Each structure stands twice: as structure tokens, then as C-alpha cells.
XYZ file of C-alpha atoms in Angstrom:
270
model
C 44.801 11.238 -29.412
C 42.294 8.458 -31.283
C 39.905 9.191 -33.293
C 37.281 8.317 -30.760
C 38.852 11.167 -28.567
C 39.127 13.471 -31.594
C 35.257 13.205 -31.852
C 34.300 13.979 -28.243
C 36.968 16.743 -28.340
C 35.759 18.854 -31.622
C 32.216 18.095 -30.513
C 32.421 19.239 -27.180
C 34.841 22.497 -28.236
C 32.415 23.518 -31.016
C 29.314 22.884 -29.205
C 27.951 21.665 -32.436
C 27.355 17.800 -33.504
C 26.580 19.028 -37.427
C 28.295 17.721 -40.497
C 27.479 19.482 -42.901
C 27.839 17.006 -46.525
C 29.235 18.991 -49.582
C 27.758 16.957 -52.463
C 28.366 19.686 -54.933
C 25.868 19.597 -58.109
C 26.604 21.617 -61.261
C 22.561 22.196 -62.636
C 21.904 23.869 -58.644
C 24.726 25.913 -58.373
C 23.287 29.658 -58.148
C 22.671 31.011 -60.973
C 24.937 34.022 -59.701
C 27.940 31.816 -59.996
C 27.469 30.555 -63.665
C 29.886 32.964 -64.825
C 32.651 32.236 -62.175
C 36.227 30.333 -63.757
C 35.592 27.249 -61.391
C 31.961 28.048 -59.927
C 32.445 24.664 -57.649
C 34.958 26.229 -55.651
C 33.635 29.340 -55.145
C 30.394 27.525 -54.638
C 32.291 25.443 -51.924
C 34.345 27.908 -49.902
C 31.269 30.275 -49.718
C 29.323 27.790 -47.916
C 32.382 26.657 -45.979
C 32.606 30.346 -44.678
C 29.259 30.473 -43.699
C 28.585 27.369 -42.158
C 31.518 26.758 -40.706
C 30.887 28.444 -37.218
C 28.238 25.762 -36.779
C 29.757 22.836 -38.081
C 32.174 20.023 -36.274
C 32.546 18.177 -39.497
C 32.501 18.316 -43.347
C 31.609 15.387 -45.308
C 32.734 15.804 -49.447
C 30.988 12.897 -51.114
C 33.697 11.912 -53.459
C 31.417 10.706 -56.734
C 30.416 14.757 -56.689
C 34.007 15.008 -57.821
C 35.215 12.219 -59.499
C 32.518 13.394 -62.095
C 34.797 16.115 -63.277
C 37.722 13.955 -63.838
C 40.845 15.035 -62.938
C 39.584 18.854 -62.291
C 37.629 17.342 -59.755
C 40.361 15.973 -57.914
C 41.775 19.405 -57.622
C 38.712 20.906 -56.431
C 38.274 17.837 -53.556
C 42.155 19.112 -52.488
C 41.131 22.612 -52.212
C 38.220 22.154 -50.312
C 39.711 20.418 -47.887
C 41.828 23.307 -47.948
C 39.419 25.544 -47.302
C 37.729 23.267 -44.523
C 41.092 23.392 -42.638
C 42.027 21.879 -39.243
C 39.517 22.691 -37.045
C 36.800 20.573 -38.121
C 36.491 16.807 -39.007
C 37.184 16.366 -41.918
C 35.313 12.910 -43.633
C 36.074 11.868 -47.177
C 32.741 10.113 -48.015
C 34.081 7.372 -50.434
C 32.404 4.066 -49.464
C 35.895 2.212 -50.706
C 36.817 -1.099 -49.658
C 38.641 -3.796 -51.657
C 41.078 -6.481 -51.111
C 43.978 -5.898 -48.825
C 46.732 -3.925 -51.119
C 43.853 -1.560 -52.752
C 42.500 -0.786 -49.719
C 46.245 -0.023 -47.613
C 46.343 2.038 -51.225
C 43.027 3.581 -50.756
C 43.870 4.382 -47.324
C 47.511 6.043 -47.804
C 45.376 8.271 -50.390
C 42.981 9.815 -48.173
C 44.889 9.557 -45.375
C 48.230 10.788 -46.080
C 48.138 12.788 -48.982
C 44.480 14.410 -48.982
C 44.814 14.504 -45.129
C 41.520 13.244 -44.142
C 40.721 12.769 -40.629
C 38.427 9.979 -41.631
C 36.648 7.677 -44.618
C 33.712 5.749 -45.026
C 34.006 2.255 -46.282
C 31.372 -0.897 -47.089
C 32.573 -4.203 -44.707
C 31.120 -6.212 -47.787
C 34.395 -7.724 -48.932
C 35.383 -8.358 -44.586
C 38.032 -7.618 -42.454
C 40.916 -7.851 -44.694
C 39.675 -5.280 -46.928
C 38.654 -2.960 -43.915
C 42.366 -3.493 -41.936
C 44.612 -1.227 -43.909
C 42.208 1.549 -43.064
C 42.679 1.100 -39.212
C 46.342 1.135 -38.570
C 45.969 4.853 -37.551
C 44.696 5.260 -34.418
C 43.801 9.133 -35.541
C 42.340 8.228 -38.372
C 38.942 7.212 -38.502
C 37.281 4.735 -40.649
C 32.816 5.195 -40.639
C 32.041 2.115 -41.874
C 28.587 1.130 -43.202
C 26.057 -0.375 -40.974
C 22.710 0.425 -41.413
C 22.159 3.120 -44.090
C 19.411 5.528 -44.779
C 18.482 4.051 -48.283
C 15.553 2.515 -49.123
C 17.861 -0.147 -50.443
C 19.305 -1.340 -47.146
C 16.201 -3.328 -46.942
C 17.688 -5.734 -49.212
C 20.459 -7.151 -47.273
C 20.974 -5.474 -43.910
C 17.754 -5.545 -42.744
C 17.552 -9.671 -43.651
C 17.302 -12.017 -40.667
C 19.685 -14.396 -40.242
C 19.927 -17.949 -38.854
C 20.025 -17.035 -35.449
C 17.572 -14.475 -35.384
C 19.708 -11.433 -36.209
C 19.602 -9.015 -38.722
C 22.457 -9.040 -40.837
C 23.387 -5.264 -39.587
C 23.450 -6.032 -36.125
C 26.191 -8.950 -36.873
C 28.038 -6.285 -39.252
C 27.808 -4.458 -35.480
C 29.090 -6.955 -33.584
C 31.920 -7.349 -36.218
C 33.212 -3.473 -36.060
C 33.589 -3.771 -32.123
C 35.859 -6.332 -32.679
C 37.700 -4.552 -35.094
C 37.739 -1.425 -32.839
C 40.887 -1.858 -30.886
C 42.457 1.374 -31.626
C 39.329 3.383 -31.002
C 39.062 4.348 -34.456
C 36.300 2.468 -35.784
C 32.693 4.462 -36.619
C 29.167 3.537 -37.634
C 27.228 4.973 -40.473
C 23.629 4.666 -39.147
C 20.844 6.254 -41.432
C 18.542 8.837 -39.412
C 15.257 7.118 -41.448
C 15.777 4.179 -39.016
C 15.292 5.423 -35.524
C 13.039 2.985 -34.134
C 16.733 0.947 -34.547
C 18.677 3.304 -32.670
C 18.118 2.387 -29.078
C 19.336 -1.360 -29.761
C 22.602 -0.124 -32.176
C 23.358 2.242 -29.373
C 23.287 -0.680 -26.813
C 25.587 -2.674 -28.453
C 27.731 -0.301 -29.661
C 28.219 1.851 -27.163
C 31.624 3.146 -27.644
C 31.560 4.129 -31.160
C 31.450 7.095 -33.097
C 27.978 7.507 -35.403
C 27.811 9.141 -38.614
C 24.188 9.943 -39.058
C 22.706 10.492 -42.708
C 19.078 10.795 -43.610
C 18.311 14.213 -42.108
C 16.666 16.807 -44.140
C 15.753 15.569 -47.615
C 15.374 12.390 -46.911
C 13.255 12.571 -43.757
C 14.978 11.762 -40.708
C 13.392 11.624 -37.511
C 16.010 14.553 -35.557
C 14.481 14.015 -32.234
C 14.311 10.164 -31.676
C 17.350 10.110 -33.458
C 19.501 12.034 -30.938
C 17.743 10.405 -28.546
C 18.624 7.041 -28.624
C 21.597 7.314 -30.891
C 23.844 9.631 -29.145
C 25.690 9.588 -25.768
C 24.852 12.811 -24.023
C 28.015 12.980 -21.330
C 30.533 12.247 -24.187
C 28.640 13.118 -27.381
C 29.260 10.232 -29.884
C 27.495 11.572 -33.265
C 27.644 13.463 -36.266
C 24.996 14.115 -37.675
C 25.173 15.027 -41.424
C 22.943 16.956 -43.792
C 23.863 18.140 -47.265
C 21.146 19.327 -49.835
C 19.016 20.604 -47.067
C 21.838 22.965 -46.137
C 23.589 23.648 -49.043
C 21.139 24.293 -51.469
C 18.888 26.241 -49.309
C 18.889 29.274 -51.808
C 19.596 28.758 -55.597
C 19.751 32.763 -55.517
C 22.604 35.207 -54.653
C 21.838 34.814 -50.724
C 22.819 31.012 -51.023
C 25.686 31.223 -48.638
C 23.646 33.340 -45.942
C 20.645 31.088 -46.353
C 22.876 27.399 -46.197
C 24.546 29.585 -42.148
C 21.095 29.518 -41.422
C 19.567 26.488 -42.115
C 23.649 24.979 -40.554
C 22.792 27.142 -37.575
C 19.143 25.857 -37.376
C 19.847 22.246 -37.020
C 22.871 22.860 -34.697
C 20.333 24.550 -32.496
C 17.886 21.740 -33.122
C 20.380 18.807 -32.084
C 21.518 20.904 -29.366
C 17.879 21.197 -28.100
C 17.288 17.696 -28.322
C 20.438 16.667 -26.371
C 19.232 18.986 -23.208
């Protein structure tokens, strides 16, 4: 099975398009966990438990780890422990160097932590993206269009011929797609874009960012930027869920706001 296939499946078998980003920060932890041995983990699996009958992926942003050193590393590995098999599971890293760091890179997150996929920046081109695609079941999100106020500065310039620079980056990735495991990261704070990055990329997976606190448009969003038969998005909030409660109800309160925008995408997608 691609990774394409693995999308459509989990989707379809969860009946939920959420990701659900665990971007773990020590000054919001609850203060009900302060006194915990390693509060991130319990922290983590608490609102895996919770939000995990409403999720179809779980996006770690690796920098929230990394911070910690090499303690951080272990808590990364257990939480994708705790996330198991039965979601997507999408180590947010943005890597992407030359050719032998990124096949190193890729044996990393794909071999040992197990990821079933990565995000990466095309900046440095195809060479530096390649290693990350010789698994069909793996899949690689790369950046397109991003939900920063930064992407402005390059992938929003025109080119030459017209283009913006994000729509060539587009046309780029479909190339590269040949093994059906190639993926978009499209920012929800763009949706008046989503309607022409659907039409020419039609077959590709879409990680979504920008919902919740940073002010994504849900509706227009699923509507132009998903593929109703085969549902070809995941779309991704962290803070919004996670840090719903900074009180001792933190891991009912991040189920229900999960469960809330399940329901909401699922609305929007009738």
C-alpha cells in the first residue's frame, strides 16, 4: 500500500480528517502536572488518550523536542509510542539537505523512529528531497504554500512567466510523485488559493496548518482543498486543541475541542 492509499484508508476507517499537532510547551503545561518526573510525557499520552478517538493523524513538531536535548529525543520515541499504529503518524521536521544528509535524515525518521511520514522544505531541489521518496509507504509533506505570514516573501513572488513561485514548487512535486508518496503542506490562512492548488494537484495528499490559532478559514478550506469521494487532507491543529485547559480537565477539554473540529470538517465535507 502507498502512502497515498494509506491516507484515503485511515481517513475513510476513522471517519475523521484531524491531525491533531503535539507542539509540547513547558511554561503551559497544567499546572497539575508540575510535579510529575517527566510532565511532557504524561502531558503527551493524556492528550493522546483523549483525542485519539477523533484523530487520523498526529503531527510532533520536532524543535518542541530537540529543545530538551537528548531527553527530548526520548520523549519524541515514546510518544510515538504512545500514538501507535493506527493513526498517521507525521514527524514535523522541515529537513532537507544535500543528498547523503537527507538519505540520513530519512533512514532516521523512517526506519528507526518509524514515522509514516516527514515534512521537508524543496529549497535546496530534488536531490535533497529524493532520499526521502524511495518508500512508497512513506510519505514525504513537503512545503508549498505555508500558513506564515512569511510565505509572502518568496512563495507568493511572481515569476517570469506569470506564476507564483508556489505554484511552480507544485508543478515540481507532481513530477516527483511517482510512487504516490509525495504530499503538500498548504496553510489554511490561504483559502482563496485552494481551488487552483487543488486543480493542479489533484492527486496529492494535503497537510493543512493554520486552523485554530492562527485563523484558518475551516469551511472554504475543505471546500476547495479536499477531494470528497477519496478524502485527500489532514487537517492539523495543535495549540487550539492541546492547550484548551491549562487546569486539571486539560485532557477532557483538548477530546472536546479534537471532537469539535472532527465534527466541523465532517460537516463541511457533507
Amino acid at each position: 500500500m502507498n502512502f497515498k492509499e494509506n491516507v484515503i484508508k485511515t481517513i475513510k476507517e476513522r471517519k475523521s480528517a484531524l491531525c491533531v499537532g503535539l507542539d509540547v510547551e513547558l511554561n503551559k503545561l497544567p499546572a497539575v502536572l508540575k510535579n510529575e518526573k517527566d510532565p511532557v510525557l504524561k502531558f503527551n499520552k493524556e492528550i493522546i488518550e483523549a483525542t485519539k478517538g477523533f484523530a487520523a493523524a498526529y503531527k510532533p513538531n520536532l524543535a518542541f523536542y530537540e529543545q530538551f536535548g537528548t531527553k527530548g529525543m526520548e520523549y519524541f520515541e515514546k510518544t510515538l509510542e504512545y500514538i501507535g499504529d493506527s493513526v498517521i503518524k507525521i514527524a514535523d521536521a522541515k529537513r532537507g539537505d544535500i543528498g547523503n544528509t537527507s538519505k540520513k535524515y530519512a533512514q532516521a525518521f523512517f526506519e528507526h523512529f518509524n514515522c509514516d511520514a516527514i515534512t521537508v522544505s524543496p529549497y535546496m531541489g530534488e536531490d535533497s528531497i529524493s532520499p526521502f521518496l524511495d518508500r512508497e509507504d512513506k510519505g514525504v509533506f513537503i512545503l508549498a504554500l505555508t500558513s506564515n505570514k512569511g510565505s509572502f516573501d518568496f512563495q507568493m513572488q511572481k515569476m517570469a512567466d506569470g506564476r507564483y513561485l508556489y505554484e511552480f514548487v507544485i508543478e515540481k512535486i507532481n513530477s516527483w510523485n511517482t510512487k504516490k508518496n509525495c504530499g503538500l503542506v498548504v496553510g489554511a490562512t490561504h483559502p482563496q488559493m485552494f481551488e487552483g492548488i487543488r486543480r493542479s494537484a489533484p492527486d496529492l495528499p494535503y497537510l493543512i496548518p493554520g486552523i485554530g490559532a492562527q485563523g484558518g478559514d475551516l469551511e472554504n478550506t475543505v471546500k476547495y482543498g479536499f477531494v470528497k469521494n477519496d478524502v485527500l487532507a489532514l487537517v492539523n491543529s495543535s495549540r487550539g486543541i492541546i492547550f484548551a485547559s491549562d487546569g486539571a480537565d486539560f485532557a477532557e477539554r483538548a477530546g472536546e475541542e479534537a471532537k469539535k473540529l472532527r465534527d466541523q470538517i465532517n460537516s463541511c465535507l457533507k
